[in-house]
Amino acid sequence: MDIVIREASLQDLDTIARFNAAMARETEGKELSTSIVTQGVQRVLSDPGCGQYFIAVIDDRVVGQLMFTLEWSDWRNGWFWWIQSVYVVPDWRGKRVFSTLYNHLEMLARDDNEVCGLRLYVNAENTSAQATYHALGMESTGYRVMEAVFDSGDSNDA
């Protein structure tokens, strides 16, 4: 089984939006607005400054994705790439789809002298995902994520 990793394009818009909605439903029990998610994905695919998606493909079928966004670290004078929007089709979990996506991204990050590391956040109750991230060499930090979310006018927002 060959897993091919490629940059996502606008042709992947509907698949990525569908995967993002499935991920929110599965991990947080949230129903996302299809319109807002589609607009958000389209923005990333159209503006590299927002982030970048990578797609995992097996036999011409998209089976997984991840996106990364940028955070500047003045302490390290470099970029952290934040991994987000991770999703693997349920039938393909446990078959190295995510680890292949992660390894691809890590290789790109290590080859870029301006990148100082990879980060992600994970639901505290998602122990399966945490185990996967630890197995790939990631470590838990002493930080907690805090947020202030502003209403975008859609009550279904995550």
XYZ file of N, CA, C and O in Angstrom:
632
model
N 0.840 -1.179 0.000
C 0.000 0.000 0.000
C 0.883 1.239 0.000
O 1.648 1.440 0.926
N 0.792 2.030 -1.048
C 1.542 3.271 -1.142
C 0.667 4.437 -0.710
O -0.434 4.628 -1.236
N 1.166 5.215 0.257
C 0.487 6.429 0.687
C 1.227 7.587 0.048
O 2.417 7.782 0.301
N 0.531 8.333 -0.787
C 1.115 9.486 -1.463
C 0.655 10.746 -0.743
O -0.548 10.927 -0.498
N 1.599 11.600 -0.392
C 1.278 12.876 0.254
C 1.473 13.974 -0.783
O 2.487 14.024 -1.468
N 0.469 14.841 -0.882
C 0.560 15.963 -1.811
C -0.065 17.197 -1.185
O -0.857 17.105 -0.242
N 0.312 18.353 -1.726
C -0.330 19.589 -1.300
C -1.773 19.571 -1.782
O -2.062 19.120 -2.892
N -2.660 20.070 -0.951
C -4.063 20.158 -1.345
C -4.242 21.306 -2.333
O -3.467 22.262 -2.355
N -5.275 21.188 -3.145
C -5.622 22.234 -4.107
C -7.105 22.537 -3.984
O -7.843 21.862 -3.246
N -7.558 23.524 -4.729
C -8.979 23.881 -4.690
C -9.880 22.712 -5.082
O -11.034 22.650 -4.652
N -9.358 21.769 -5.856
C -10.154 20.587 -6.217
C -10.476 19.726 -4.989
O -11.384 18.908 -5.028
N -9.727 19.905 -3.902
C -9.937 19.140 -2.677
C -10.880 19.845 -1.695
O -11.130 19.329 -0.606
N -11.387 20.988 -2.073
C -12.179 21.825 -1.172
C -13.315 21.055 -0.493
O -13.424 21.050 0.737
N -14.159 20.410 -1.257
C -15.319 19.724 -0.678
C -14.907 18.578 0.243
O -15.506 18.383 1.304
N -13.881 17.839 -0.146
C -13.405 16.726 0.684
C -12.870 17.243 2.008
O -13.206 16.714 3.078
N -12.058 18.286 1.973
C -11.481 18.833 3.206
C -12.575 19.384 4.103
O -12.578 19.138 5.317
N -13.518 20.111 3.534
C -14.623 20.655 4.338
C -15.423 19.516 4.978
O -15.786 19.584 6.163
N -15.675 18.467 4.228
C -16.401 17.305 4.749
C -15.604 16.630 5.880
O -16.156 16.271 6.922
N -14.290 16.478 5.683
C -13.442 15.884 6.718
C -13.434 16.757 7.982
O -13.480 16.238 9.095
N -13.348 18.086 7.821
C -13.326 18.969 8.979
C -14.628 18.856 9.773
O -14.608 18.823 11.007
N -15.749 18.786 9.078
C -17.036 18.644 9.756
C -17.108 17.296 10.487
O -17.588 17.220 11.623
N -16.616 16.256 9.853
C -16.612 14.927 10.481
C -15.722 14.918 11.723
O -16.077 14.335 12.756
N -14.576 15.584 11.648
C -13.667 15.642 12.784
C -14.323 16.367 13.957
O -14.252 15.899 15.094
N -14.968 17.498 13.696
C -15.615 18.261 14.774
C -16.732 17.441 15.417
O -16.892 17.441 16.642
N -17.483 16.744 14.600
C -18.573 15.897 15.101
C -18.011 14.777 15.975
O -18.491 14.503 17.067
N -16.962 14.150 15.486
C -16.385 12.995 16.171
C -15.643 13.366 17.448
O -15.765 12.692 18.460
N -14.852 14.418 17.406
C -13.987 14.738 18.540
C -14.636 15.646 19.566
O -14.286 15.597 20.740
N -15.565 16.498 19.138
C -16.142 17.464 20.067
C -17.665 17.450 20.091
O -18.276 18.236 20.806
N -18.290 16.604 19.272
C -19.736 16.557 19.229
C -20.363 17.821 18.684
O -21.500 18.153 19.012
N -19.626 18.551 17.839
C -20.106 19.821 17.293
C -20.501 19.664 15.832
O -19.803 19.015 15.059
N -21.607 20.286 15.479
C -22.036 20.356 14.086
C -21.619 21.710 13.547
O -22.074 22.743 14.032
N -20.740 21.698 12.574
C -20.251 22.944 11.990
C -21.123 23.378 10.825
O -21.702 22.552 10.125
N -21.168 24.670 10.608
C -21.876 25.221 9.455
C -21.098 24.862 8.193
O -19.924 25.218 8.052
N -21.752 24.151 7.281
C -21.101 23.752 6.029
C -20.591 24.974 5.274
O -19.478 24.962 4.734
N -21.390 26.021 5.246
C -21.013 27.234 4.527
C -19.749 27.865 5.104
O -18.810 28.202 4.373
N -19.695 28.001 6.431
C -18.535 28.644 7.064
C -17.292 27.773 6.924
O -16.204 28.270 6.626
N -17.431 26.468 7.137
C -16.274 25.573 7.003
C -15.745 25.619 5.566
O -14.536 25.715 5.349
N -16.634 25.571 4.600
C -16.211 25.610 3.198
C -15.494 26.915 2.889
O -14.446 26.914 2.229
N -16.017 28.025 3.382
C -15.354 29.317 3.177
C -13.979 29.348 3.845
O -13.013 29.872 3.280
N -13.895 28.769 5.048
C -12.617 28.743 5.759
C -11.571 27.914 5.042
O -10.399 28.309 4.930
N -11.973 26.761 4.536
C -11.050 25.905 3.792
C -10.632 26.596 2.489
O -9.451 26.602 2.132
N -11.588 27.196 1.818
C -11.268 27.889 0.570
C -10.266 29.015 0.811
O -9.358 29.226 0.016
N -10.402 29.698 1.940
C -9.471 30.785 2.263
C -8.049 30.247 2.411
O -7.097 30.824 1.897
N -7.903 29.126 3.112
C -6.567 28.533 3.276
C -6.006 28.093 1.924
O -4.841 28.344 1.610
N -6.837 27.441 1.121
C -6.366 26.948 -0.179
C -6.014 28.085 -1.131
O -5.204 27.904 -2.034
N -6.599 29.259 -0.915
C -6.362 30.404 -1.798
C -5.292 31.352 -1.271
O -4.769 32.169 -2.028
N -4.991 31.272 0.030
C -4.055 32.213 0.646
C -3.062 31.454 1.521
O -3.357 31.128 2.672
N -1.870 31.168 0.994
C -0.870 30.404 1.763
C -0.486 31.056 3.096
O 0.019 30.374 3.983
N -0.747 32.354 3.245
C -0.468 33.020 4.510
C -1.362 32.529 5.633
O -1.042 32.690 6.812
N -2.493 31.913 5.280
C -3.412 31.369 6.287
C -2.985 29.986 6.756
O -3.325 29.569 7.862
N -2.286 29.268 5.913
C -1.881 27.908 6.247
C -1.756 27.079 4.988
O -1.834 27.600 3.875
N -1.566 25.802 5.192
C -1.424 24.890 4.052
C -1.926 23.508 4.443
O -1.633 23.013 5.530
N -2.695 22.907 3.542
C -3.190 21.545 3.740
C -2.329 20.562 2.967
O -1.883 20.848 1.855
N -2.141 19.386 3.563
C -1.569 18.241 2.873
C -2.583 17.112 2.918
O -3.311 16.955 3.902
N -2.604 16.356 1.856
C -3.580 15.292 1.658
C -2.836 13.965 1.528
O -1.808 13.901 0.855
N -3.395 12.915 2.145
C -2.877 11.553 1.978
C -3.796 10.828 0.997
O -5.018 10.825 1.168
N -3.193 10.211 -0.016
C -3.948 9.541 -1.073
C -3.473 8.095 -1.187
O -2.265 7.834 -1.214
N -4.436 7.180 -1.253
C -4.150 5.765 -1.513
C -5.046 5.340 -2.666
O -6.270 5.514 -2.598
N -4.434 4.821 -3.716
C -5.197 4.357 -4.887
C -6.183 5.414 -5.378
O -7.369 5.140 -5.587
N -5.713 6.634 -5.529
C -6.514 7.760 -6.036
C -7.656 8.165 -5.108
O -8.557 8.893 -5.511
N -7.643 7.700 -3.865
C -8.681 8.059 -2.902
C -8.047 8.858 -1.762
O -7.061 8.423 -1.171
N -8.633 10.027 -1.454
C -8.151 10.838 -0.337
C -8.582 10.163 0.962
O -9.777 9.935 1.182
N -7.592 9.825 1.808
C -7.886 9.091 3.039
C -7.464 9.843 4.298
O -7.720 9.374 5.407
N -6.828 11.001 4.135
C -6.413 11.755 5.315
C -5.938 13.140 4.954
O -5.687 13.444 3.781
N -5.826 13.967 5.980
C -5.390 15.346 5.776
C -4.768 15.895 7.041
O -5.001 15.386 8.142
N -3.998 16.946 6.871
C -3.610 17.818 7.964
C -3.339 19.184 7.379
O -3.079 19.331 6.189
N -3.458 20.167 8.234
C -3.154 21.545 7.848
C -2.135 22.065 8.845
O -2.096 21.616 9.994
N -1.302 23.010 8.399
C -0.494 23.710 9.384
C -0.651 25.209 9.189
O -0.915 25.687 8.093
N -0.546 25.915 10.313
C -0.548 27.374 10.315
C 0.750 27.829 10.970
O 1.491 27.016 11.540
N 1.013 29.117 10.900
C 2.290 29.658 11.367
C 2.152 30.453 12.658
O 1.175 31.176 12.844
N 3.154 30.313 13.514
C 3.285 31.153 14.704
C 4.741 31.611 14.784
O 5.655 30.779 14.817
N 4.961 32.910 14.833
C 6.315 33.443 14.953
C 6.756 33.387 16.414
O 6.021 33.777 17.311
N 7.958 32.884 16.652
C 8.530 32.841 17.991
C 9.679 33.829 18.066
O 10.746 33.596 17.472
N 9.469 34.920 18.774
C 10.569 35.871 18.958
C 11.634 35.290 19.880
O 12.799 35.641 19.793
N 11.273 34.351 20.744
C 12.245 33.714 21.628
C 13.237 32.870 20.840
O 14.376 32.696 21.241
N 12.787 32.313 19.734
C 13.635 31.413 18.947
C 14.000 31.985 17.580
O 14.722 31.347 16.821
N 13.440 33.159 17.267
C 13.672 33.785 15.968
C 13.353 32.799 14.835
O 14.130 32.589 13.911
N 12.193 32.165 14.964
C 11.790 31.187 13.966
C 10.297 30.910 14.020
O 9.592 31.391 14.907
N 9.846 30.120 13.070
C 8.432 29.771 12.953
C 8.130 28.432 13.605
O 8.863 27.465 13.407
N 7.046 28.384 14.347
C 6.445 27.113 14.724
C 5.360 26.831 13.702
O 4.594 27.723 13.331
N 5.311 25.615 13.239
C 4.214 25.174 12.396
C 3.226 24.453 13.298
O 3.563 23.435 13.915
N 2.016 24.985 13.386
C 0.951 24.395 14.185
C 0.153 23.427 13.332
O -0.423 23.820 12.312
N 0.105 22.182 13.730
C -0.656 21.161 13.019
C -2.118 21.267 13.458
O -2.410 21.289 14.658
N -3.004 21.333 12.478
C -4.429 21.459 12.742
C -5.204 20.625 11.729
O -4.646 20.120 10.765
N -6.499 20.535 11.949
C -7.411 19.888 10.997
C -6.928 18.504 10.576
O -6.958 18.154 9.394
N -6.480 17.740 11.552
C -6.037 16.365 11.292
C -7.275 15.474 11.160
O -8.153 15.499 12.020
N -7.311 14.707 10.093
C -8.407 13.755 9.927
C -7.931 12.594 9.070
O -7.263 12.791 8.055
N -8.281 11.386 9.516
C -8.035 10.174 8.743
C -9.370 9.433 8.656
O -10.060 9.261 9.671
N -9.727 9.021 7.460
C -10.958 8.261 7.251
C -10.931 7.037 8.180
O -9.905 6.344 8.254
N -12.032 6.776 8.901
C -12.022 5.695 9.903
C -11.468 4.357 9.407
O -10.708 3.710 10.131
N -11.806 3.945 8.195
C -11.310 2.656 7.690
C -9.795 2.629 7.499
O -9.218 1.543 7.351
N -9.167 3.774 7.498
C -7.724 3.852 7.250
C -6.917 4.192 8.499
O -5.703 4.349 8.432
N -7.566 4.309 9.632
C -6.844 4.594 10.875
C -6.039 3.381 11.294
O -6.425 2.246 11.054
N -4.889 3.637 11.896
C -4.022 2.552 12.328
C -3.213 1.948 11.187
O -2.582 0.912 11.363
N -3.227 2.609 10.027
C -2.511 2.079 8.852
C -1.442 3.054 8.361
O -1.142 3.102 7.182
N -0.923 3.845 9.280
C 0.204 4.750 9.028
C -0.138 5.965 8.168
O 0.749 6.642 7.667
N -1.414 6.275 8.000
C -1.787 7.454 7.202
C -1.329 8.720 7.909
O -0.633 9.552 7.319
N -1.702 8.873 9.188
C -1.289 10.091 9.879
C 0.217 10.166 10.032
O 0.814 11.211 9.822
N 0.857 9.075 10.414
C 2.309 9.132 10.610
C 3.020 9.492 9.308
O 4.035 10.193 9.327
N 2.477 9.072 8.170
C 3.075 9.444 6.881
C 2.888 10.937 6.623
O 3.822 11.614 6.176
N 1.697 11.450 6.921
C 1.470 12.898 6.801
C 2.418 13.664 7.726
O 3.071 14.624 7.312
N 2.503 13.227 8.980
C 3.351 13.896 9.960
C 4.816 13.864 9.532
O 5.513 14.886 9.580
N 5.296 12.708 9.128
C 6.699 12.594 8.719
C 7.007 13.480 7.519
O 8.100 14.060 7.438
N 6.066 13.600 6.594
C 6.241 14.480 5.440
C 6.388 15.935 5.908
O 7.308 16.641 5.491
N 5.483 16.350 6.799
C 5.530 17.722 7.300
C 6.795 17.968 8.108
O 7.444 19.006 7.964
N 7.176 17.008 8.946
C 8.387 17.168 9.751
C 9.620 17.305 8.848
O 10.499 18.134 9.115
N 9.682 16.531 7.785
C 10.811 16.630 6.862
C 10.867 18.035 6.233
O 11.938 18.650 6.169
N 9.715 18.547 5.803
C 9.681 19.894 5.225
C 10.116 20.940 6.256
O 10.864 21.866 5.935
N 9.639 20.778 7.482
C 9.976 21.734 8.538
C 11.466 21.697 8.860
O 12.112 22.745 9.014
N 12.041 20.509 8.958
C 13.472 20.397 9.270
C 14.355 20.930 8.136
O 15.459 21.408 8.381
N 13.840 20.861 6.919
C 14.594 21.378 5.774
C 14.512 22.893 5.637
O 15.229 23.481 4.840
N 13.630 23.528 6.401
C 13.447 24.978 6.351
C 14.138 25.589 7.565
O 13.697 25.409 8.700
N 15.223 26.316 7.337
C 16.019 26.888 8.429
C 15.249 27.889 9.289
O 15.698 28.217 10.379
N 14.113 28.379 8.807
C 13.335 29.337 9.588
C 12.302 28.669 10.495
O 11.646 29.342 11.270
N 12.153 27.352 10.386
C 11.180 26.642 11.224
C 11.903 26.092 12.447
O 12.914 25.406 12.322
N 11.366 26.411 13.633
C 12.023 25.974 14.868
C 11.297 24.815 15.533
O 11.805 24.261 16.511
N 10.118 24.432 15.017
C 9.437 23.287 15.614
C 8.022 23.109 15.117
O 7.490 23.941 14.377
N 7.441 22.003 15.542
C 6.054 21.676 15.243
C 5.281 21.670 16.555
O 5.800 21.221 17.578
N 4.051 22.131 16.490
C 3.170 22.110 17.654
C 1.782 21.684 17.211
O 1.418 21.832 16.052
N 1.026 21.195 18.171
C -0.390 20.953 17.931
C -1.100 20.967 19.264
O -0.477 20.883 20.314
N -2.403 21.119 19.212
C -3.187 20.941 20.425
C -4.094 19.748 20.227
O -4.483 19.425 19.115
N -4.382 19.077 21.317
C -5.180 17.856 21.280
C -6.133 17.876 22.464
O -5.766 18.332 23.553
N -7.339 17.412 22.242
C -8.328 17.332 23.305
C -7.762 16.488 24.440
O -7.208 15.408 24.215
N -7.905 16.977 25.669
C -7.334 16.293 26.837
C -7.870 14.879 27.002
O -7.202 14.026 27.580
N -9.058 14.610 26.487
C -9.652 13.276 26.629
C -9.316 12.344 25.468
O -9.621 11.163 25.516
N -8.657 12.858 24.447
C -8.340 12.042 23.270
C -7.000 11.335 23.492
O -5.981 11.672 22.902
N -7.030 10.328 24.331
C -5.798 9.629 24.697
C -5.211 8.841 23.520
O -3.998 8.663 23.445
N -6.045 8.389 22.627
C -5.554 7.662 21.451
C -4.689 8.564 20.584
O -3.593 8.181 20.171
N -5.169 9.771 20.323
C -4.388 10.721 19.528
C -3.104 11.094 20.261
O -2.033 11.170 19.656
N -3.200 11.306 21.565
C -2.017 11.654 22.344
C -0.958 10.563 22.246
O 0.237 10.859 22.093
N -1.374 9.317 22.312
C -0.429 8.201 22.198
C 0.243 8.205 20.831
O 1.451 7.958 20.722
N -0.517 8.491 19.803
C 0.047 8.570 18.449
C 1.092 9.675 18.368
O 2.188 9.472 17.834
N 0.764 10.847 18.900
C 1.698 11.979 18.842
C 2.969 11.681 19.642
O 4.072 11.997 19.201
N 2.818 11.059 20.804
C 3.997 10.682 21.600
C 4.868 9.684 20.832
O 6.094 9.791 20.837
N 4.247 8.730 20.168
C 4.995 7.723 19.409
C 5.798 8.348 18.266
O 6.824 7.798 17.853
N 5.349 9.507 17.782
C 6.059 10.206 16.707
C 7.147 11.142 17.248
O 7.816 11.818 16.475
N 7.305 11.176 18.575
C 8.368 11.980 19.171
C 7.920 13.308 19.741
O 8.744 14.077 20.228
N 6.637 13.596 19.707
C 6.147 14.843 20.287
C 6.026 14.667 21.795
O 5.838 13.556 22.292
N 6.142 15.781 22.521
C 6.063 15.755 23.975
C 4.977 16.700 24.449
O 4.712 17.720 23.814
N 4.383 16.368 25.589
C 3.429 17.275 26.219
C 4.192 18.464 26.768
O 5.347 18.345 27.180
N 3.538 19.618 26.775
C 4.167 20.825 27.310
C 3.473 21.211 28.610
O 2.447 20.634 28.972
N 4.010 22.201 29.274
C 3.393 22.715 30.484
C 2.354 23.778 30.195
O 1.813 24.385 31.117
N 2.064 24.000 28.917
C 1.114 25.044 28.552
C -0.307 24.497 28.451
O -0.513 23.344 28.119
N -1.262 25.344 28.730
C -2.675 25.043 28.501
C -3.179 26.039 27.464
O -2.780 27.195 27.481
N -4.051 25.605 26.599
C -4.626 26.497 25.592
C -5.799 27.239 26.211
O -6.652 26.644 26.865
N -5.817 28.544 26.008
C -6.932 29.372 26.450
C -7.394 30.155 25.231
O -6.611 30.381 24.310
N -8.653 30.562 25.227
C -9.145 31.270 24.061
C -10.277 32.208 24.426
O -10.911 32.071 25.465
N -10.509 33.142 23.551
C -11.695 33.991 23.555
C -12.233 33.900 22.142
O -11.574 34.315 21.189
N -13.407 33.312 21.974
C -13.987 33.106 20.652
C -15.024 34.189 20.401
O -15.877 34.446 21.259
N -14.938 34.842 19.258
C -15.861 35.910 18.903
C -16.939 35.376 17.986
O -16.645 34.656 17.037
N -18.173 35.703 18.260
C -19.320 35.221 17.489
C -19.227 35.728 16.063
O -19.109 36.920 15.821
N -19.290 34.794 15.117
C -19.246 35.159 13.700
C -20.643 35.268 13.115
O -20.805 35.376 11.921
N -21.650 35.193 13.980
C -23.018 35.276 13.501
C -23.634 33.922 13.220
O -24.774 33.831 12.825
N -22.897 32.854 13.436
C -23.416 31.503 13.210
C -23.356 30.755 14.532
O -22.277 30.506 15.056
N -24.486 30.362 15.041
C -24.537 29.729 16.358
C -23.939 28.332 16.376
O -23.757 27.750 17.427
N -23.605 27.775 15.197
C -23.030 26.441 15.148
C -21.509 26.452 15.121
O -20.884 25.418 14.927
N -20.917 27.604 15.262
C -19.452 27.683 15.195
C -18.805 26.897 16.307
O -19.304 26.818 17.417
N -17.628 26.343 15.984
C -16.830 25.640 16.990
C -15.950 26.630 17.710
O -15.571 27.629 17.216
